[in-house]
Short mmCIF file of C-alpha atoms and ligand atoms in Angstrom, two decimals:
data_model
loop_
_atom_site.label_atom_id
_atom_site.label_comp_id
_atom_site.label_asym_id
_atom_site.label_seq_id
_atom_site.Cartn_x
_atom_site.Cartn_y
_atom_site.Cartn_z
CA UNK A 12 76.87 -3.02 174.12
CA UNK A 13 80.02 -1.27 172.36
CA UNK A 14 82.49 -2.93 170.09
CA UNK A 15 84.91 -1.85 172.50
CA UNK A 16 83.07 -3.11 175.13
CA UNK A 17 82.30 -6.12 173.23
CA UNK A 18 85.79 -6.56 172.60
CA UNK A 19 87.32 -6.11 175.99
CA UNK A 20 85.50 -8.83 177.42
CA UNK A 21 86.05 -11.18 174.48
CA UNK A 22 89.69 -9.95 175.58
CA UNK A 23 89.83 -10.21 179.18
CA UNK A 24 93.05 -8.53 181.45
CA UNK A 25 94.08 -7.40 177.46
CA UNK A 26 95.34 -3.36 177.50
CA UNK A 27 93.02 -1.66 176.17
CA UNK A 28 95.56 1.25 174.44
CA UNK A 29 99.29 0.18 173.22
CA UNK A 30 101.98 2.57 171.92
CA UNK A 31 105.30 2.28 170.74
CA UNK A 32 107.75 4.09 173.33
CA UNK A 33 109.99 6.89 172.07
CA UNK A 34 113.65 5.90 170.77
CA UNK A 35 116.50 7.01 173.06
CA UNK A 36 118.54 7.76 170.33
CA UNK A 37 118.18 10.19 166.58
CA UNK A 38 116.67 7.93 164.38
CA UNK A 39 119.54 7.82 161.79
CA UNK A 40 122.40 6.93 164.92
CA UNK A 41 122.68 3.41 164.45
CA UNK A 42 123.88 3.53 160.77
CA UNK A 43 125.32 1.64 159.12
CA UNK A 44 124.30 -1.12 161.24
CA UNK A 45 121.30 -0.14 160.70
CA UNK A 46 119.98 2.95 158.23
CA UNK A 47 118.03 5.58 159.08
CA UNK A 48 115.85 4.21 156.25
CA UNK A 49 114.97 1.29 157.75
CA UNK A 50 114.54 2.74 160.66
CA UNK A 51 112.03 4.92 159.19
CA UNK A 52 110.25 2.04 158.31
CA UNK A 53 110.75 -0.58 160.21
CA UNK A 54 110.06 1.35 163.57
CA UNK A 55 107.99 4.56 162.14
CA UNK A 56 105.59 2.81 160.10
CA UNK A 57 105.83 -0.80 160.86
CA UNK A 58 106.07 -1.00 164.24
CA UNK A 59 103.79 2.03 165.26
CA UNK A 60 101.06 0.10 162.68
CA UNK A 61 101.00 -2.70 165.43
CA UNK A 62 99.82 -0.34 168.06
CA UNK A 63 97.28 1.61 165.58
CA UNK A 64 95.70 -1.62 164.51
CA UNK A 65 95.67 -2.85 168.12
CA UNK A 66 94.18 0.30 169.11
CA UNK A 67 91.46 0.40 166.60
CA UNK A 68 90.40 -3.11 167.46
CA UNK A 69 91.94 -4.31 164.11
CA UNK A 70 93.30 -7.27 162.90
CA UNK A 71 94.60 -10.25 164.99
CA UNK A 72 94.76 -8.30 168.04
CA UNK A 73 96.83 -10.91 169.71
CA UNK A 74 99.88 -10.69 167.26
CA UNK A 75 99.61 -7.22 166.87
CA UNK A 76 99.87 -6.55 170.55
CA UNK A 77 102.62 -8.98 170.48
CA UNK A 78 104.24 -7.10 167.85
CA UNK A 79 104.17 -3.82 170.26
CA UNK A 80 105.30 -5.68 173.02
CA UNK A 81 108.68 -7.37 170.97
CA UNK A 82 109.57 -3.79 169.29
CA UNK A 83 109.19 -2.01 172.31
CA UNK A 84 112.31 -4.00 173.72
CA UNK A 85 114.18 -4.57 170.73
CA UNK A 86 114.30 -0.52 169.97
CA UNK A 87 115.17 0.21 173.24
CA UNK A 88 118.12 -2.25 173.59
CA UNK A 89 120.39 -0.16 171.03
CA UNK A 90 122.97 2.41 170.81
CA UNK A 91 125.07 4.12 168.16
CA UNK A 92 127.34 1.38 166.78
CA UNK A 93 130.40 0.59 168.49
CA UNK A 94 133.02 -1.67 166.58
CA UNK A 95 134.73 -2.96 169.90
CA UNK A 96 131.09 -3.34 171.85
CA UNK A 97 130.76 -6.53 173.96
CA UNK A 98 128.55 -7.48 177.06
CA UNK A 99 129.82 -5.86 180.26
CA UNK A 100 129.27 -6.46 184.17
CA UNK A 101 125.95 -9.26 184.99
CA UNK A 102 125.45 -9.78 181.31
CA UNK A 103 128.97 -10.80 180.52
CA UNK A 104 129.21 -13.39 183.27
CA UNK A 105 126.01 -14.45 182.98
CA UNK A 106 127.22 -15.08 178.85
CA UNK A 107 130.54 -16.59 179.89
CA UNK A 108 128.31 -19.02 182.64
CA UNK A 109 126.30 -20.58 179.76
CA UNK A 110 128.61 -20.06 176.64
CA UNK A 111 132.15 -20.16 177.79
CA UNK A 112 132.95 -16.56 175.80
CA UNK A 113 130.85 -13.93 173.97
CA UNK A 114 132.28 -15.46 171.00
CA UNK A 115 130.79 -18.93 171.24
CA UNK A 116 127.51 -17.18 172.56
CA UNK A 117 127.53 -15.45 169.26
CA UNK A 118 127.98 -18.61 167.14
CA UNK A 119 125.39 -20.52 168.84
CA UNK A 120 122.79 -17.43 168.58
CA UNK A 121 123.71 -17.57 164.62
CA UNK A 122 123.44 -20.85 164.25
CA UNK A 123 120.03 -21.16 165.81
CA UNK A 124 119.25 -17.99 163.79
CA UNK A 125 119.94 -19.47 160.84
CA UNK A 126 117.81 -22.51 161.23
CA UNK A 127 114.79 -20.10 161.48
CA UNK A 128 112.64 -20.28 158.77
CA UNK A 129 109.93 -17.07 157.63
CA UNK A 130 109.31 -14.85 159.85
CA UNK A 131 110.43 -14.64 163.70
CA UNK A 132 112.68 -13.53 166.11
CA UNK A 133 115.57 -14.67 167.99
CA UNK A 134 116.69 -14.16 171.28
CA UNK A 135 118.71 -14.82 174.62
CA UNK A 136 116.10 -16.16 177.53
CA UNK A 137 116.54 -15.94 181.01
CA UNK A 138 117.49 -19.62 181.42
CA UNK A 139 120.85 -18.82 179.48
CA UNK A 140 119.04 -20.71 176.62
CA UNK A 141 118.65 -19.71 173.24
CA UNK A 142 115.17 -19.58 171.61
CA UNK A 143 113.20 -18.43 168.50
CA UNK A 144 109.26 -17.06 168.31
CA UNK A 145 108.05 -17.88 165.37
CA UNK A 146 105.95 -14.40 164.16
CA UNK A 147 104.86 -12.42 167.15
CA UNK A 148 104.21 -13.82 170.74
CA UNK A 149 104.68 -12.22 173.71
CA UNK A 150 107.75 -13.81 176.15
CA UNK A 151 108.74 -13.04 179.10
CA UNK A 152 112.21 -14.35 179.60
CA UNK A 153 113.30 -12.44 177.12
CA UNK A 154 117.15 -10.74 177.70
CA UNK A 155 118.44 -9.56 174.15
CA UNK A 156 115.97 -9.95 171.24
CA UNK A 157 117.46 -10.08 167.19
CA UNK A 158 114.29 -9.15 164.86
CA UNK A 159 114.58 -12.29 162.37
CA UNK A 160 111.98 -10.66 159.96
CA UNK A 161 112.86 -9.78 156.62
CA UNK A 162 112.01 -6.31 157.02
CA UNK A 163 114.62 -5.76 159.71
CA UNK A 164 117.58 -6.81 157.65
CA UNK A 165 116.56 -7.09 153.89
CA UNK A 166 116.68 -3.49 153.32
CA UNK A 167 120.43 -3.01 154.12
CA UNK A 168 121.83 -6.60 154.08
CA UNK A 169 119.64 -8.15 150.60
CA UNK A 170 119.88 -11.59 151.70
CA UNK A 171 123.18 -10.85 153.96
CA UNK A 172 121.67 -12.50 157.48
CA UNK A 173 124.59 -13.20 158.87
CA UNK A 174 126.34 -10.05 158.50
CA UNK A 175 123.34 -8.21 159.67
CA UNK A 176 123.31 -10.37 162.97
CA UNK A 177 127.14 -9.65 163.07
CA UNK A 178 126.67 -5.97 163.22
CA UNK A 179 123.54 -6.19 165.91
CA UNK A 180 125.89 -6.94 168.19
CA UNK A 181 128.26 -3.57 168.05
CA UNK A 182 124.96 -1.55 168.83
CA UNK A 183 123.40 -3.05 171.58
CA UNK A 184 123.40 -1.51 174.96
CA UNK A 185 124.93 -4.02 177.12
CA UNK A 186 124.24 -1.29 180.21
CA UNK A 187 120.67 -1.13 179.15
CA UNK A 188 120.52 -4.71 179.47
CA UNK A 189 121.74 -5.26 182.27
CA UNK A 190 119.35 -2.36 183.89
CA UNK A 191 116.48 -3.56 182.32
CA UNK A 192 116.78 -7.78 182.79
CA UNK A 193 116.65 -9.98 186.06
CA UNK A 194 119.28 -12.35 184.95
FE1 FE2 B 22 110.18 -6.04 163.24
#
């Protein structure tokens, strides 16, 4: 019997390859909200090292394929920053529905951001509700995601959270979101 073999059936219906999908934007286009540095990292090295580690039967393959399957929506939910950007056709009345405005939606979202504490992630679920994952886990009522990990913000903000969260919202695609969610 293989280790991958071996493996597999320790880790039944589990993919057996992951990868991180290709950006659909230069990596350096969503400065300053975020740099092209931590970019760099955070999706070049970080990100991809989920997959590798996954792929080589590495590690806890449960958070790492977690950590694939989180990335691989939260880099594909952005575009180049836009100061005026807010939520647009589904997404904005499905925002207004449960929060009134985009403006209370974003003060609840940083106020249950806030609360996290170590690692995780924060993000806007199907149900209109607002929930956190604490490390990796794999969801899938997930509508916009906010990386809550320290290596997503701490490299341009310091300790700034709140101001990182702030500019998150000028660069995500509303028109991806509302092509890629069944709200
Ligand atoms: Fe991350």
């Amino acid at each position: 019997m293989t280790y991958r073999f071996i493996k597999d059936f320790l880790q039944e219906g589990k993919p057996d390859k992951l990868e991180i999908k290709n950006l659909p934007y230069k990596v350096g286009d969503l400065d300053p909200a975020i740099s092209e540095n931590t970019i760099n990292y955070h999706y070049g090295k970080l990100a991809k090292t989920y997959a590798e580690r996954y792929n080589k039967g590495e590690g806890d393959l449960k958070f790492n394929e977690a950590g694939v399957f989180l990335h691989n929506i939260l880099f594909q939910q952005y575009q180049a920053p836009i100061g005026t950007n807010k939520p647009k056709g589904k997404i904005a009345e499905f925002i207004d529905k449960h929060y009134e405005s985009f403006d209370k939606f974003k003060e609840e979202f940083e106020k249950t951001a806030m609360g996290i504490q170590g690692s995780g992630w924060v993000y806007l679920a199907k149900d209109g509700k607002i929930k956190t994952i604490t490390n990796h886990e794999i969801k899938k009522d997930i509508v916009v995601l906010v990386d809550w990990w320290e290596h997503a913000w701490a490299l341009d903000y310091q300790a700034d959270k709140k101001k990182y969260l702030n500019n998150q919202w000028k660069i995500i695609n509303w028109e991806h979101i509302n092509e890629s969610s069944t709200i």
